[in-house]
Coordinates of C-alpha atoms in Angstrom, one line a residue:
M1 CA 75.2 -80.0 -4.0
D2 CA 78.8 -80.5 -5.4
A3 CA 82.1 -79.8 -3.6
V4 CA 85.7 -80.3 -4.3
V5 CA 88.2 -82.3 -2.1
G6 CA 90.1 -80.1 0.3
T7 CA 87.7 -77.1 0.3
T8 CA 85.4 -75.6 2.8
F9 CA 81.7 -76.2 2.0
L10 CA 78.5 -74.6 3.3
L11 CA 75.6 -76.9 4.3
P12 CA 72.6 -74.5 4.3
C13 CA 69.5 -74.9 6.5
F14 CA 66.7 -72.3 7.1
Y15 CA 63.4 -72.7 8.9
T16 CA 60.2 -70.7 9.5
C17 CA 60.5 -67.6 11.7
T18 CA 56.7 -67.1 12.4
I19 CA 56.5 -69.2 15.5
S20 CA 56.1 -66.9 18.6
S21 CA 57.3 -67.4 22.2
V22 CA 60.2 -69.6 21.4
N23 CA 62.4 -70.1 24.5
S24 CA 65.1 -72.4 22.9
T25 CA 66.0 -74.1 19.6
L26 CA 67.6 -77.3 19.1
V27 CA 69.5 -77.9 15.8
E28 CA 70.9 -81.3 14.8
W29 CA 72.8 -82.4 11.7
F30 CA 73.0 -86.1 10.6
R31 CA 74.6 -87.9 7.7
I32 CA 72.7 -90.9 6.4
T33 CA 74.9 -93.8 5.7
D34 CA 73.5 -97.2 4.8
E35 CA 70.1 -96.1 6.1
R36 CA 71.6 -95.1 9.4
E37 CA 71.7 -91.6 10.7
E38 CA 75.2 -90.5 12.1
R39 CA 75.0 -87.3 14.1
I40 CA 77.6 -84.9 13.0
Y41 CA 76.6 -81.7 14.7
Q42 CA 74.3 -80.4 17.6
Y43 CA 73.4 -76.9 18.5
V44 CA 71.3 -76.1 21.6
N45 CA 71.0 -73.1 23.9
R46 CA 74.0 -71.4 22.4
E47 CA 76.1 -74.5 22.9
S48 CA 77.3 -76.5 20.0
S49 CA 79.3 -79.7 19.4
G50 CA 80.5 -81.4 16.2
W51 CA 83.4 -83.0 14.5
P52 CA 86.6 -81.8 15.9
L53 CA 88.1 -79.0 13.6
Q54 CA 85.8 -79.9 10.8
A55 CA 82.2 -78.8 11.3
T56 CA 81.6 -75.1 12.4
W57 CA 78.4 -73.4 13.2
V58 CA 77.7 -70.3 11.0
G59 CA 73.9 -70.2 11.7
D60 CA 71.9 -67.6 13.6
V61 CA 68.7 -68.9 15.3
S62 CA 67.5 -65.2 15.7
K63 CA 67.4 -65.2 11.8
C64 CA 66.1 -68.9 11.6
D65 CA 69.4 -70.0 10.2
A66 CA 70.7 -73.4 11.1
S67 CA 73.6 -73.6 8.6
I68 CA 77.0 -75.3 9.1
I69 CA 80.2 -75.4 7.2
I70 CA 82.6 -78.5 6.7
S71 CA 86.2 -77.7 6.3
D72 CA 88.7 -79.9 4.5
I73 CA 86.0 -81.9 2.9
Q74 CA 86.9 -85.3 1.6
T75 CA 85.3 -87.8 -0.9
H76 CA 84.0 -90.0 2.1
D77 CA 82.1 -87.0 3.2
S78 CA 79.7 -87.5 0.2
G79 CA 76.3 -88.6 1.1
R80 CA 72.8 -87.5 2.2
Y81 CA 72.6 -85.0 4.9
C82 CA 69.7 -84.2 7.3
C83 CA 69.0 -81.0 9.2
E84 CA 66.5 -81.3 12.1
V85 CA 65.2 -78.2 13.9
T86 CA 63.1 -78.3 17.1
V87 CA 61.6 -75.2 18.8
F88 CA 60.5 -75.3 22.6
P89 CA 58.2 -75.1 24.4
Q90 CA 56.0 -75.7 21.5
N91 CA 58.1 -79.0 20.7
I92 CA 57.6 -78.3 16.9
Q93 CA 60.1 -80.1 14.6
D94 CA 60.8 -80.2 11.0
I95 CA 63.4 -81.9 8.8
G96 CA 65.3 -80.9 5.6
Y97 CA 67.5 -83.0 3.3
L98 CA 70.4 -82.4 1.0
Q99 CA 72.7 -84.6 -1.2
L100 CA 76.3 -83.7 -1.1
N101 CA 78.7 -85.0 -3.8
V102 CA 82.4 -84.5 -3.2
H103 CA 84.7 -84.7 -6.3
Q104 CA 88.4 -85.0 -6.7
R105 CA 90.3 -81.8 -7.2
T106 CA 91.1 -81.1 -10.8
E107 CA 93.5 -78.8 -12.4
L108 CA 91.1 -75.9 -11.7
A109 CA 91.2 -74.4 -8.1
I110 CA 89.5 -71.3 -6.8
V111 CA 90.9 -69.1 -4.0
T112 CA 88.6 -66.7 -2.1
P113 CA 88.9 -65.1 1.3
E114 CA 86.7 -66.6 4.0
A115 CA 84.9 -63.4 5.0
K116 CA 84.8 -59.8 4.0
E117 CA 83.8 -56.9 6.3
A118 CA 82.0 -53.9 4.8
T119 CA 80.3 -50.8 6.1
V120 CA 76.8 -49.5 5.0
G121 CA 77.2 -47.2 1.9
S122 CA 80.7 -48.4 1.0
T123 CA 82.0 -50.4 -1.9
A124 CA 83.0 -54.0 -1.1
L125 CA 85.4 -56.0 -3.1
L126 CA 84.4 -59.7 -3.4
S127 CA 87.8 -61.4 -4.4
C128 CA 88.0 -64.6 -6.5
S129 CA 91.0 -66.0 -8.3
Y130 CA 91.5 -69.3 -10.0
T131 CA 94.2 -71.5 -11.6
C132 CA 96.1 -69.9 -14.4
T133 CA 98.1 -73.1 -15.6
I134 CA 95.3 -74.7 -17.7
T135 CA 95.9 -74.9 -21.4
G136 CA 93.5 -75.4 -24.4
I137 CA 90.8 -73.0 -22.9
N138 CA 87.9 -72.2 -25.3
H139 CA 86.2 -69.8 -22.9
T140 CA 85.6 -69.2 -19.2
L141 CA 82.2 -68.9 -17.4
V142 CA 82.1 -66.9 -14.2
E143 CA 79.0 -66.8 -11.9
W144 CA 78.4 -65.3 -8.5
F145 CA 75.5 -66.4 -6.3
R146 CA 74.1 -65.4 -2.9
T147 CA 72.3 -67.9 -0.7
I148 CA 69.1 -66.6 0.7
D149 CA 66.8 -69.0 2.7
G150 CA 68.3 -71.9 1.1
H151 CA 67.8 -70.5 -2.4
D152 CA 70.6 -69.3 -4.8
E153 CA 70.2 -65.7 -6.1
K154 CA 72.4 -65.0 -9.1
V155 CA 74.3 -61.9 -8.5
Y156 CA 76.7 -61.8 -11.5
K157 CA 77.4 -63.6 -14.6
I158 CA 80.0 -63.2 -17.3
T159 CA 80.7 -65.5 -20.4
H160 CA 82.0 -64.7 -23.8
R161 CA 82.6 -61.1 -22.7
K162 CA 78.8 -60.8 -22.0
R163 CA 77.7 -59.7 -18.5
S164 CA 74.6 -59.8 -16.5
L165 CA 74.4 -58.1 -13.2
R166 CA 72.2 -56.1 -10.7
P167 CA 72.0 -52.6 -12.4
L168 CA 74.3 -49.9 -11.0
Q169 CA 75.5 -51.9 -8.1
V170 CA 77.7 -54.8 -9.2
T171 CA 80.8 -54.2 -11.2
W172 CA 83.2 -56.6 -12.9
V173 CA 86.8 -56.0 -11.9
G174 CA 88.2 -59.3 -12.9
N175 CA 90.5 -60.2 -15.8
D176 CA 90.6 -63.4 -17.7
S177 CA 94.2 -63.0 -18.7
T178 CA 95.1 -62.9 -15.0
C179 CA 92.5 -65.6 -13.9
D180 CA 90.8 -62.9 -11.7
A181 CA 87.0 -63.3 -11.3
S182 CA 86.5 -60.5 -8.7
I183 CA 83.4 -58.2 -8.5
T184 CA 82.6 -55.1 -6.4
I185 CA 79.3 -54.2 -4.8
S186 CA 78.7 -50.5 -4.5
N187 CA 76.5 -48.7 -1.9
I188 CA 76.4 -51.7 0.4
Q189 CA 73.3 -52.1 2.5
T190 CA 72.7 -54.5 5.5
H191 CA 70.4 -56.7 3.2
D192 CA 73.4 -57.4 1.1
A193 CA 75.1 -59.4 3.8
G194 CA 75.2 -63.2 3.4
R195 CA 77.1 -66.1 1.9
Y196 CA 78.4 -65.6 -1.6
R197 CA 79.6 -68.2 -4.0
C198 CA 82.0 -67.7 -6.9
E199 CA 81.8 -70.4 -9.5
V200 CA 84.2 -70.7 -12.3
T201 CA 83.7 -73.1 -15.3
I202 CA 86.4 -73.6 -17.9
Y203 CA 85.5 -75.0 -21.3
R204 CA 88.3 -76.5 -23.4
Y205 CA 88.6 -77.5 -27.0
D206 CA 89.3 -81.2 -26.8
K207 CA 88.8 -82.1 -23.1
P208 CA 85.9 -82.1 -20.6
S209 CA 85.0 -78.9 -18.9
M210 CA 86.2 -78.1 -15.4
Q211 CA 84.5 -76.3 -12.5
D212 CA 85.4 -75.1 -9.1
I213 CA 83.6 -73.1 -6.4
G214 CA 84.7 -70.7 -3.7
Y215 CA 82.8 -69.2 -0.8
L216 CA 82.8 -65.9 0.9
Q217 CA 80.9 -64.6 3.9
L218 CA 80.0 -60.9 3.6
N219 CA 79.3 -59.0 6.8
V220 CA 77.8 -55.5 6.7
H221 CA 78.1 -53.2 9.6
N222 CA 76.4 -49.9 10.5
E223 CA 79.6 -48.5 12.1
P224 CA 82.9 -48.5 10.3
E225 CA 85.3 -51.2 11.2
P226 CA 88.9 -50.1 12.3
T227 CA 90.6 -52.1 9.6
D228 CA 88.4 -50.7 6.7
A229 CA 88.0 -47.2 7.9
T230 CA 89.4 -44.5 5.6
P231 CA 90.9 -41.6 7.5
T232 CA 89.1 -38.3 6.8
P233 CA 90.7 -35.0 7.1
T234 CA 90.0 -33.1 10.3
S235 CA 90.5 -29.5 11.3
T236 CA 94.0 -28.7 12.6
P237 CA 93.8 -28.2 16.4
A238 CA 95.0 -24.9 17.9
P239 CA 98.6 -25.0 19.0
V240 CA 98.9 -25.5 22.7
P241 CA 101.4 -23.2 24.5
S242 CA 104.4 -24.8 25.8
P243 CA 105.2 -24.8 29.5
V244 CA 108.3 -22.5 28.9
A245 CA 106.1 -19.9 27.2
G246 CA 103.7 -20.0 30.1
I247 CA 106.6 -19.5 32.6
V248 CA 108.0 -16.6 30.6
L249 CA 104.7 -14.9 30.3
G250 CA 104.2 -15.3 34.1
V251 CA 107.5 -13.8 34.8
I252 CA 106.8 -10.8 32.5
L253 CA 103.4 -10.2 34.2
V254 CA 105.0 -10.3 37.7
I255 CA 107.7 -7.8 36.7
A256 CA 105.1 -5.5 35.2
L257 CA 103.0 -5.6 38.3
L258 CA 106.1 -4.9 40.5
V259 CA 107.0 -1.9 38.3
I260 CA 103.4 -0.5 38.6
V261 CA 103.4 -0.9 42.4
A262 CA 106.9 0.7 42.6
G263 CA 105.7 3.6 40.5
V264 CA 102.7 4.2 42.6
V265 CA 104.7 4.0 45.9
W266 CA 107.2 6.5 44.4
Y267 CA 104.6 8.9 43.3
C268 CA 102.8 8.8 46.8
R269 CA 106.0 9.4 48.6
R270 CA 107.0 12.3 46.3
R271 CA 103.5 13.8 46.8
R272 CA 103.7 13.4 50.6
L273 CA 107.1 15.1 50.6
R274 CA 105.9 18.1 48.6
L275 CA 103.0 18.5 51.0
C276 CA 105.3 18.3 54.1
Q277 CA 107.7 21.0 52.5
T278 CA 104.7 23.2 52.0
R279 CA 103.3 22.8 55.4
E280 CA 106.5 23.4 57.4
P281 CA 107.1 27.2 56.7
A282 CA 103.5 28.0 57.4
A283 CA 103.8 26.2 60.8
S284 CA 106.9 28.2 61.7
V285 CA 105.3 31.5 61.0
E286 CA 102.2 30.5 63.1
E287 CA 104.4 29.4 65.9
T288 CA 106.4 32.7 65.9
H289 CA 103.3 34.8 65.7
E290 CA 101.7 33.2 68.7
L291 CA 104.8 33.6 70.8
N292 CA 105.0 37.3 70.1
Q293 CA 101.3 37.7 71.0
N294 CA 101.8 36.0 74.2
G295 CA 104.9 37.9 75.0
Q296 CA 107.0 34.7 75.3
D297 CA 110.6 34.7 74.1
G298 CA 110.1 38.4 72.9
G299 CA 112.8 39.8 75.1
A300 CA 115.2 37.2 74.2
R301 CA 115.4 38.4 70.7
S302 CA 116.7 41.8 69.7
G303 CA 114.0 43.9 67.9
Q304 CA 115.9 44.2 64.7
G305 CA 116.6 40.5 64.6
A306 CA 113.1 39.6 65.2
L307 CA 111.9 42.1 62.6
A308 CA 114.5 40.7 60.2
E309 CA 113.2 37.2 60.7
Q310 CA 109.6 38.3 60.3
G311 CA 110.6 40.2 57.2
D312 CA 112.2 37.3 55.6
E313 CA 109.0 35.2 55.4
P314 CA 106.2 36.2 52.9
N315 CA 102.7 36.1 53.9
N316 CA 99.6 34.9 51.9
E317 CA 99.2 38.5 50.5
G318 CA 102.7 39.0 49.3
E319 CA 105.5 40.7 51.4
R320 CA 105.0 40.7 55.2
E321 CA 104.4 44.3 56.4
T322 CA 106.8 45.4 59.2
S323 CA 106.5 48.2 61.8
I324 CA 108.9 49.8 64.2

């Protein structure tokens, strides 16, 4: 594998996932120098150790991935590397080797983001740009790869304005004039996640060709991420009455209730007064009649006065009949 000084480089390592009842996994990385092995990284039981600020674990033992990345790689990092994986309690071990060649940085330099987050079903932009100060360019070759189980799958290729890609999924959005080699992947699915590599090779008329590589980790989630979520229109909630409006409505209801109660009381009192006025004359007549029958107070009154009083009040049948 070829790398450029100062870049971050992926050292891939994958192993068999068909072993059952594995309790723990030990991953060790070594660099072979002068026939001696120098341990550069170790991962066991979710704990890792390695070069300070240089080697980083990017593997996942649940997917049988034991890969690491080396940041700020230098020429002295060139050499033969060894990846050893041991599973327990079976105590089964296997070893893989790769040769890393680190080259000095040339005029060509690629810039890619370290990672990209995407949601299932969305369209993801894989950004890749390169140096635009190179002169004497004949043509440019851009290739995109995805690393799967230690093997490179070509995702996209463009050279001499000819393109090759996965049908209806990968779209070229780059521009040679602006040194942009970006692509988009539409209808992203979880199986599209992985480590992507952007390779740019520039061919010149009278000088050797130049190449540089950039890496990008694509993570695909089932649920939308807050940073990538696109706001969707929602129904407008019904307006909530203000406290002042509630107070005013309450006061109006209380006043209306008081008016109704006052009206009922007034009507009852009026009806009662009318009944009392109707009953009082009848009671007076009955009282006078009883007194005359019993002979009480009859002599105290003059006959004409008594008859006049009796004649003043009508009976139920019209005018009271009087006799002398």
